[in-house]
C-alpha positions in Angstrom: 78.9 127.3 104.4 82.6 126.4 104.6 84.0 124.1 107.3 85.4 125.8 110.3 89.1 125.3 110.9 88.8 123.2 114.0 86.4 120.8 112.4 88.5 120.4 109.3 91.5 119.7 111.5 89.6 116.8 113.2 88.5 115.4 109.9 92.1 115.4 108.6 93.5 114.0 111.9 91.0 111.1 111.8 91.7 110.3 108.2 95.4 110.2 108.8 95.0 108.0 111.9 92.9 105.5 109.9 95.4 105.4 107.0 98.8 105.7 108.8 99.7 102.2 107.8 98.5 102.0 104.2 99.2 105.7 103.5 96.6 105.6 100.7 93.9 108.3 100.4 92.6 107.2 97.0 89.4 105.4 96.2 85.7 105.4 97.1 86.3 104.0 100.6 88.3 107.1 101.6 85.7 109.4 100.0 83.0 107.6 102.0 85.1 107.9 105.2 85.5 111.7 104.6 81.8 112.0 104.0 81.0 110.2 107.2 83.4 112.4 109.1 81.8 115.6 107.6 78.5 114.2 108.8 79.9 113.4 112.2 81.0 117.0 112.7 77.6 118.2 111.2 79.5 120.0 108.4 78.1 118.1 105.3 78.5 120.1 102.1 75.6 119.1 99.8 77.4 120.6 96.9 80.3 118.1 97.0 80.0 115.0 94.8 80.9 111.5 96.0 84.4 111.8 94.6 85.0 115.3 96.1 84.8 114.6 99.8 88.5 115.6 100.4 88.0 119.0 98.7 89.1 122.1 100.6 90.4 120.4 103.8 93.2 121.9 105.9 96.3 119.6 105.7 98.7 122.3 106.9 101.8 120.9 108.7 100.4 117.3 108.4 102.9 114.5 108.0 101.9 113.0 104.6 105.2 111.5 103.6 104.7 108.7 101.1 100.9 109.1 101.1 99.0 108.2 97.9 96.7 110.9 96.5 96.9 109.7 92.8 94.1 111.3 90.8 92.3 112.6 93.9 90.2 115.7 93.6 91.4 118.0 96.4 90.2 121.3 95.0 87.3 122.9 93.3 86.7 126.6 92.6 86.2 128.3 95.9 87.3 125.3 97.9 91.0 125.0 97.8 92.9 122.9 100.3 95.7 124.2 102.5 99.0 122.2 102.5 101.1 125.0 104.0 104.3 123.6 105.6 103.0 120.0 105.2 105.4 117.1 104.7 104.7 115.4 101.4 108.1 114.0 100.5 107.8 110.8 98.4 104.0 111.4 98.1 102.2 110.3 95.0 100.1 113.3 93.8 100.1 112.2 90.1 97.1 113.6 88.3 95.7 115.2 91.6 93.6 118.3 91.2 95.4 120.9 93.3 94.0 124.0 91.5 94.7 127.1 93.7 96.1 125.0 96.5 98.4 126.6 99.1 101.6 124.6 99.1 103.7 127.3 100.6 106.8 125.9 102.4 105.6 122.3 101.8 108.2 119.6 101.7 107.6 117.9 98.3 111.1 116.3 97.9 111.0 113.4 95.5 107.1 113.7 95.3 105.3 112.5 92.1 103.3 115.5 90.7 103.2 114.2 87.1 100.1 115.6 85.3 99.0 117.3 88.6 96.8 120.4 88.1 98.5 123.2 89.9 96.9 126.2 88.2 97.2 129.3 90.4 98.7 127.2 93.2 100.9 129.0 95.8 104.2 127.0 95.8 106.3 129.8 97.3 109.3 128.4 99.3 108.3 124.8 98.7 111.0 122.2 98.7 110.7 120.4 95.3 114.2 118.8 95.1 114.0 115.8 92.8 110.2 116.0 92.5 108.6 114.9 89.3 106.4 117.5 87.6 106.3 116.1 84.1 103.2 117.3 82.3 102.0 119.2 85.4 99.8 122.3 84.7 101.5 125.2 86.4 99.8 128.3 84.8 99.7 131.2 87.2 101.4 129.2 89.9 103.5 131.2 92.3 106.9 129.5 92.6 109.0 132.3 94.0 111.8 131.1 96.3 110.9 127.4 95.6 113.7 125.0 95.9 113.9 123.3 92.4 117.3 121.5 92.4 116.9 118.3 90.4 113.2 118.9 89.8 111.9 117.1 86.7 109.8 119.6 84.6 109.5 117.7 81.3 106.3 118.8 79.4 105.2 120.9 82.4 103.4 124.1 81.4 
């Protein structure tokens, strides 16, 4: 059973409050915090592994500027996160699994998306000025109306 929107919002809000200073959402500690928050809201998903506790959360319109998501698993089939209209400028999403993620209208200016998995992602209208997408996987991604001035796309496919 998927999380209800209002529970997901609380999980994200609490995670952001805990990490507003260090801006780091990587590592086992954060995964454990997310697992505890899912339990707190009685929405534990037994199918999620220990490194997948951030999967499928709703981050829409969240201020995630300069946050670190390096190599974080944020998406699995059937559990894609929502970053619609979120603020991710200068964020580190290098190697992050963002398969099928909704990034519509997100501010990703100067974000590091090197080697990120963006298969089937919705990137419509996103702001990717000066973002680094070298080696990113972009198959079937929707990039209509995305702002790509100065975007680094070396070896992206």
